[in-house]
Coordinates of C-alpha atoms in Angstrom, one line a residue:
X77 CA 79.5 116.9 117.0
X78 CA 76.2 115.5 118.0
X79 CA 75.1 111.7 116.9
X80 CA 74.9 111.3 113.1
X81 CA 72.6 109.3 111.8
X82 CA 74.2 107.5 108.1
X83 CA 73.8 104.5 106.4
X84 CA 76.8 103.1 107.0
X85 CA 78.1 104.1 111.1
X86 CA 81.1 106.0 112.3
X87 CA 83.9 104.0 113.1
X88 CA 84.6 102.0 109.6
X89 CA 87.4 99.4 109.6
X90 CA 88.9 99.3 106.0
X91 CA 89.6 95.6 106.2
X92 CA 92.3 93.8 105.5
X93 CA 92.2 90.7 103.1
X94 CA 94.1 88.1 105.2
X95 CA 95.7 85.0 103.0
X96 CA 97.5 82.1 102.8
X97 CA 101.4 81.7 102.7
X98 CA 100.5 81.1 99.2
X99 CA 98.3 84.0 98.1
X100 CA 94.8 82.5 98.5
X101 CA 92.3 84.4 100.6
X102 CA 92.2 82.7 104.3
X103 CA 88.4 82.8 104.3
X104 CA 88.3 81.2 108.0
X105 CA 90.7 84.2 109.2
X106 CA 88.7 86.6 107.5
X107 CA 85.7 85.9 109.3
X108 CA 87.7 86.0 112.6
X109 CA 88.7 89.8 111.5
X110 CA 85.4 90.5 110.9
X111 CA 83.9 89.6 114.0
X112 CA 87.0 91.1 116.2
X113 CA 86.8 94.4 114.3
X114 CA 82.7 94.7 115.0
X115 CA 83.0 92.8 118.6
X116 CA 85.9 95.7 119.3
X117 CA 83.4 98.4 118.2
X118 CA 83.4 98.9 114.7
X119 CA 79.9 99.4 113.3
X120 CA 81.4 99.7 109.6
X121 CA 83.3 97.3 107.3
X122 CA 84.9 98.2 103.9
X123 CA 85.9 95.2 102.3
X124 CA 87.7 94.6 98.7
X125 CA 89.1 98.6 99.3
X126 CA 92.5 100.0 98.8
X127 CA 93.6 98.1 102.2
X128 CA 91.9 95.2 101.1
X129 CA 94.0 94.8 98.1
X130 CA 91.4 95.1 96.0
X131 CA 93.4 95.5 92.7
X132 CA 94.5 92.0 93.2
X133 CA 91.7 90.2 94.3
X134 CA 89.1 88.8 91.9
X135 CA 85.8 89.5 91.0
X136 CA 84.4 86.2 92.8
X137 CA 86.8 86.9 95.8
X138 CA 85.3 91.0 96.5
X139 CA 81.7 89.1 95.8
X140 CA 82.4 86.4 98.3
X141 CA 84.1 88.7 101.0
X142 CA 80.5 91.0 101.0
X143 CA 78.5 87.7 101.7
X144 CA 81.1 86.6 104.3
X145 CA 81.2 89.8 106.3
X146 CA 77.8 90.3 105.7
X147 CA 77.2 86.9 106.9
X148 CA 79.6 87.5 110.1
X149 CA 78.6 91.0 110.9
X150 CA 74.9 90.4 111.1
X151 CA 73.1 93.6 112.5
X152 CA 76.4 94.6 114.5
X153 CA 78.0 96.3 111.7
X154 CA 77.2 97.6 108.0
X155 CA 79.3 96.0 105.0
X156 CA 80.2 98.5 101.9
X157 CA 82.0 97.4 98.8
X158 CA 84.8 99.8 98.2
X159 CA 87.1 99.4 95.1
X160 CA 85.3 99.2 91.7
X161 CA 87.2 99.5 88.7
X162 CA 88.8 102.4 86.5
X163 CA 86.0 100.8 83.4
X164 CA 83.1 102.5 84.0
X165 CA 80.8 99.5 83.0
X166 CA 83.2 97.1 85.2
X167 CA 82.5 99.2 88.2
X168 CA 79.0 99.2 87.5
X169 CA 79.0 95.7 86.9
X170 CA 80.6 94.8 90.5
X171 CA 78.5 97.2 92.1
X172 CA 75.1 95.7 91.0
X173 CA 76.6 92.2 92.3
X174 CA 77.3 93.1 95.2
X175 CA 74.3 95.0 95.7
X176 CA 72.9 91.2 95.5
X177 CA 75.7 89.5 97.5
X178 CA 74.5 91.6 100.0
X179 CA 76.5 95.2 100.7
X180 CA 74.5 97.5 102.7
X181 CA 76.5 100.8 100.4
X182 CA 79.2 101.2 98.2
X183 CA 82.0 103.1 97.8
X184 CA 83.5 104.4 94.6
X185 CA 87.0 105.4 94.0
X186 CA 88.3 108.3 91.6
X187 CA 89.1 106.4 88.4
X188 CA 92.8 105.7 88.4
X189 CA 95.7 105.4 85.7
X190 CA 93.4 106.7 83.0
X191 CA 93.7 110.2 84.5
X192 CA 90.1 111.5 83.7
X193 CA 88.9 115.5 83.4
X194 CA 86.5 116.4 85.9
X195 CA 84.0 115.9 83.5
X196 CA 84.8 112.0 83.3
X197 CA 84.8 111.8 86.9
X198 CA 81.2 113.4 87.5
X199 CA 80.1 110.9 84.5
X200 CA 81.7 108.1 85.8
X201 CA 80.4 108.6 89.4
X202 CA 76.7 109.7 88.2
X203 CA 76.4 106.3 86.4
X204 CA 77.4 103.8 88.8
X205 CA 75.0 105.9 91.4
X206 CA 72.2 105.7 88.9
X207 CA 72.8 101.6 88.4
X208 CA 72.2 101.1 92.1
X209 CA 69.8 101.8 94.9
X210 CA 72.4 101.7 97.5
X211 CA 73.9 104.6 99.4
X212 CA 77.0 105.8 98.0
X213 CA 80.3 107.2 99.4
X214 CA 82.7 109.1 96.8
X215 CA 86.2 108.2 97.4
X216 CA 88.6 111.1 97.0
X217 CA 92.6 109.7 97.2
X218 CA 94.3 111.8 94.5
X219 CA 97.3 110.2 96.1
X220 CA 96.6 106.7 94.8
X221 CA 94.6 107.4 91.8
X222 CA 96.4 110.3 90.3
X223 CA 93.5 112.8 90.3
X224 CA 91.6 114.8 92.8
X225 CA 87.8 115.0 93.0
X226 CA 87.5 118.5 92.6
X227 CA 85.3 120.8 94.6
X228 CA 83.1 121.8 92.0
X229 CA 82.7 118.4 91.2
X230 CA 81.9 117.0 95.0
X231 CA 78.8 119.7 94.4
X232 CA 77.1 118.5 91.6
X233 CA 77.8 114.8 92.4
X234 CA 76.0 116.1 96.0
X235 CA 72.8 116.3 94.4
X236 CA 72.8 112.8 93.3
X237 CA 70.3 111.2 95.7
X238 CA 72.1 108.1 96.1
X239 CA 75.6 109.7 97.1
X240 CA 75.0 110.7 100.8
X241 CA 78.8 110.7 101.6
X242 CA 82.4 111.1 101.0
X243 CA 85.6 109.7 102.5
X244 CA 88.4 111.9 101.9
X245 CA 91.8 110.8 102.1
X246 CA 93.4 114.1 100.9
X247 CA 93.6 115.8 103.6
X248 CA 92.5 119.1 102.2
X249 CA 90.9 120.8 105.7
X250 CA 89.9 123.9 103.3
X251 CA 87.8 121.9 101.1
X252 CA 86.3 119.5 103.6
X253 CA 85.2 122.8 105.6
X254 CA 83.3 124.3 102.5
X255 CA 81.8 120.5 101.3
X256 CA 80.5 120.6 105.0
X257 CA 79.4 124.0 104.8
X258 CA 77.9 124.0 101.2
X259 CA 76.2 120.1 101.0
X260 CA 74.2 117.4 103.6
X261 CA 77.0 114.6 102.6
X262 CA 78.5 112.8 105.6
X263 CA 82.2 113.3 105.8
X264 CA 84.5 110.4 106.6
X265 CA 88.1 110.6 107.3
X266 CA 90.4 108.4 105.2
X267 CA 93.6 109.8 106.8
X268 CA 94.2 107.8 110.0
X269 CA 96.0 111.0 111.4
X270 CA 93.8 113.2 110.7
X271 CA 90.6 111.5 112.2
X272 CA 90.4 113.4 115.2
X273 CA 90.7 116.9 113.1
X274 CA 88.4 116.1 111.1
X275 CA 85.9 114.8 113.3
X276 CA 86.8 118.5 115.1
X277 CA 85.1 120.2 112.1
X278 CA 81.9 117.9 111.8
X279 CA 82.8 114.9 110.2
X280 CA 80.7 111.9 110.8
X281 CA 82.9 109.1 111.3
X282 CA 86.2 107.4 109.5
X283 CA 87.6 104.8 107.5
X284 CA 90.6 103.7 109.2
X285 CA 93.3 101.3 108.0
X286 CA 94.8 101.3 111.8
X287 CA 91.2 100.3 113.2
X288 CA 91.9 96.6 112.0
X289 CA 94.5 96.9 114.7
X290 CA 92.4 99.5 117.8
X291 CA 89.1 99.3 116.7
X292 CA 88.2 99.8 120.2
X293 CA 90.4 103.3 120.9
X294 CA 88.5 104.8 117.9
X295 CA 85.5 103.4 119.3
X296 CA 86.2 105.9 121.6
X297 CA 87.1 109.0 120.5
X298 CA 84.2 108.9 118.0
X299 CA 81.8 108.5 121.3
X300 CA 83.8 111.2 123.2
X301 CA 83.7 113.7 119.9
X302 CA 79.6 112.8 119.8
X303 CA 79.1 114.0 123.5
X304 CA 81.8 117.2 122.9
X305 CA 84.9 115.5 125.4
X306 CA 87.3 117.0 123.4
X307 CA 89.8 116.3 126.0
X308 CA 89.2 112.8 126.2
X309 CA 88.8 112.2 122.4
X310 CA 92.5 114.1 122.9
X311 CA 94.0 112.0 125.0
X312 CA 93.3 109.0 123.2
X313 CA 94.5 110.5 120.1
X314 CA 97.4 111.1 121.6
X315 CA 98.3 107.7 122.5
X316 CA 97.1 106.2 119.3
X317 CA 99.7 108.4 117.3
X318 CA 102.4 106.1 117.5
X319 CA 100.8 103.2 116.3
X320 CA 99.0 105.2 113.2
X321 CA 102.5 106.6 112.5
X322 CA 104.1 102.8 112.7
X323 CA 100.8 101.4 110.4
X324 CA 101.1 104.2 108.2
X325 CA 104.2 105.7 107.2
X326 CA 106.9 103.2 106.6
X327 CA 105.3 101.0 104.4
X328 CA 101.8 100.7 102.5
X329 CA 98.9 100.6 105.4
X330 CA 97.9 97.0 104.1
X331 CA 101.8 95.8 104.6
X332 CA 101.8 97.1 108.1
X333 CA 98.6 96.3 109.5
X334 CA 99.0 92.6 108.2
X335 CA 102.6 92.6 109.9
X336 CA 101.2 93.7 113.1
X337 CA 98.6 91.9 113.0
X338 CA 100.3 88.5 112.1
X339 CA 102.4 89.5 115.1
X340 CA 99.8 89.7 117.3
X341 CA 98.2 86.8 116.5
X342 CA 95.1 87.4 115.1
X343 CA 95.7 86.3 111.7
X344 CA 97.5 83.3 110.0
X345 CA 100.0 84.9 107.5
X346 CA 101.7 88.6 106.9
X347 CA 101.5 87.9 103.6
X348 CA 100.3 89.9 101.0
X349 CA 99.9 90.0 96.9
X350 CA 103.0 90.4 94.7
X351 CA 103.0 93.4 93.6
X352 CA 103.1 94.0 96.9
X353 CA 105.7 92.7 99.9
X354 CA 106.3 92.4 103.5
X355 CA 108.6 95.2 105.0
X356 CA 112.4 94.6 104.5
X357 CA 114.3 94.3 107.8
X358 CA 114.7 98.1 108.3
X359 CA 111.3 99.0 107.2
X360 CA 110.3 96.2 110.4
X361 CA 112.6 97.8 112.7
X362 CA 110.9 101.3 112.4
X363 CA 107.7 99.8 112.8
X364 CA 108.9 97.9 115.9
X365 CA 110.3 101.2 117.5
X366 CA 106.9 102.8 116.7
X367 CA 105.0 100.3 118.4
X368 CA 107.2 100.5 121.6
X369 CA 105.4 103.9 122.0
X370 CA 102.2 103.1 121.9
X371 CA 100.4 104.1 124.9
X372 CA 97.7 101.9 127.0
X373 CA 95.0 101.7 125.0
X374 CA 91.3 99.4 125.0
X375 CA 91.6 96.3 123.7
X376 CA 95.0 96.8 122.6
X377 CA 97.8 94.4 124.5
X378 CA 100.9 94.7 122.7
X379 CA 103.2 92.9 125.0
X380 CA 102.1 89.7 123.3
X381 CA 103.6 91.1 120.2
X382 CA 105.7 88.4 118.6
X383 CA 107.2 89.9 114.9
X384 CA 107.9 86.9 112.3
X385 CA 110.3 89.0 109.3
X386 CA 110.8 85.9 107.6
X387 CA 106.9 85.2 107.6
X388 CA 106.3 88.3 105.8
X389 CA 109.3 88.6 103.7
X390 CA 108.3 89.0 99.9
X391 CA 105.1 88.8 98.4
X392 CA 102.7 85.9 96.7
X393 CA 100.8 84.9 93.6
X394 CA 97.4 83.2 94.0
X395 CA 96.5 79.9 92.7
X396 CA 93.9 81.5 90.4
X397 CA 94.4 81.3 86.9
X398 CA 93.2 83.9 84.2
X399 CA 92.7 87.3 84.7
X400 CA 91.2 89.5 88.0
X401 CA 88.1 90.3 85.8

């Protein structure tokens, strides 16, 4: 895959939200993330997205985290809003904010719970595209939301001039070989496990939940797929499995990555937002055993390691009153 040029970069962290013991967003922690992620070689931050917690954070919290990474980032890294809303005039709403607050793109998730038809979904997606003049990336995660984007519908939403992209956590290889075929959009992956496949068949990048943890590894393999070292994009993959499989299967990404990263070090709390809560004790262990076979990887020292279960055990309310809107 040669060097794609995008809006938005390659290696794209989708950020954590760290917080308080309490529930309140740790604003000096997340500007530590922020710059560890983009000094370990991310060139892309997703804030206020499905790792981000975004259905529990606030509208002044997702505003405040795009003028904080943006502030943080600088010209080392591009900052998309992901999230939006399920209320097509919310999502537009947020998006036009944080087009002023500073994001650099957005990215817009499938409507969830309601269950739209195709139909709704190109005519939810065409009018938040037509409210902004930032680039867009269509969130596909029928795993989340409930509904797929369909391919019919990723074409016609392909002629949109502001959607230039899609991040597909699906995992349909059929489909992302035909969108790739049949449209210009940049493909990103939005399956940790699969980043290295896709990247195989001409995506452009990824959106990784276990990049918050090995920015740096996938650093790599995105630099080794752009100069065609299969073997060495490989061999990193390889030793990255492991900790994908202990950040990703056990428990929610967010849970996982906040546990790790809590044990690491690198941020003040595991917590996360009720409904949401830290592993139980077996759900830890598996994550522990998972971790133990993690190969040597850049930037990545995980004999400092230090789990807290009791830290992370159950989940918070913030101290915000009212409602998330």
């Amino acid at each position: 895959m040669a060097h794609v040029e995008n809006p938005f970069g390659q290696v794209m962290v989708a950020l954590i939200t760290p917080f308080t013991n309490d529930g309140e967003v740790d604003w000096p922690a997340v500007e530590r993330h922020v710059d560890a992620v983009t000094s370990a070689g991310a060139d892309g931050i997703v804030v206020t997205g499905t790792t981000g917690e975004t259905s529990t954070l606030t509208d002044a919290e997702k505003l405040r985290l795009v003028e904080v990474a943006k502030s943080v980032a600088g010209n080392r890294a591009k900052v998309i809003t992901g999230g939006g809303s399920n209320e097509t005039a919310h999502a537009i709403e947020l998006y036009k904010a944080s087009e002023k607050a500073g994001a650099d793109g957005i990215m817009i998730v499938t409507p969830y719970y309601n269950k739209p038809t195709q139909a709704g979904i190109l005519t939810h997606f065409r009018m938040i595209s037509d409210s902004t003049d930032l680039p867009v990336i269509l969130y596909d995660i029928p795993g989340r939301t409930g509904v797929p984007i369909a391919y019919e519908t990723i074409l016609r939403l392909a002629k949109h001039p502001n959607v230039v992209a899609i991040k597909d956590a699906k995992g349909d290889f059929s489909q992302a070989s035909r969108v790739l075929n049949q449209t210009d959009l940049l493909y990103f992956s939005g399956d940790d496990a699969n980043v290295l496949p896709h990247l195989a068949i001409g995506a452009s990048g990824l959106i990784g939940v276990t990049a918050n943890i090995a920015a740096a590894p996938y650093r790599q393999i995105v630099d080794a797929v752009n100069v065609g070292d299969l073997a060495s994009a490989t061999a990193v993959h390889k030793k990255l499995e492991p900790l994908v499989r202990a950040i990703m299967t056990h428990v929610p990404g967010t849970i996982a990555a906040k546990y790790v990263l809590h044990g690491l070090g690198r941020i003040n709390s595991p917590r996360v937002r009720l409904p949401l809560v830290g592993p139980e004790e077996w759900e830890a262990s598996q994550i522990e055993d998972d971790l133990a076979l993690v190969g040597d990887l850049p930037g990545l020292d995980l004999s400092n390691f230090r789990p807290d279960r009791n830290a992370a055990a159950g989940g918070a309310l913030p101290k915000i009153a009212g409602t998330t809107r």
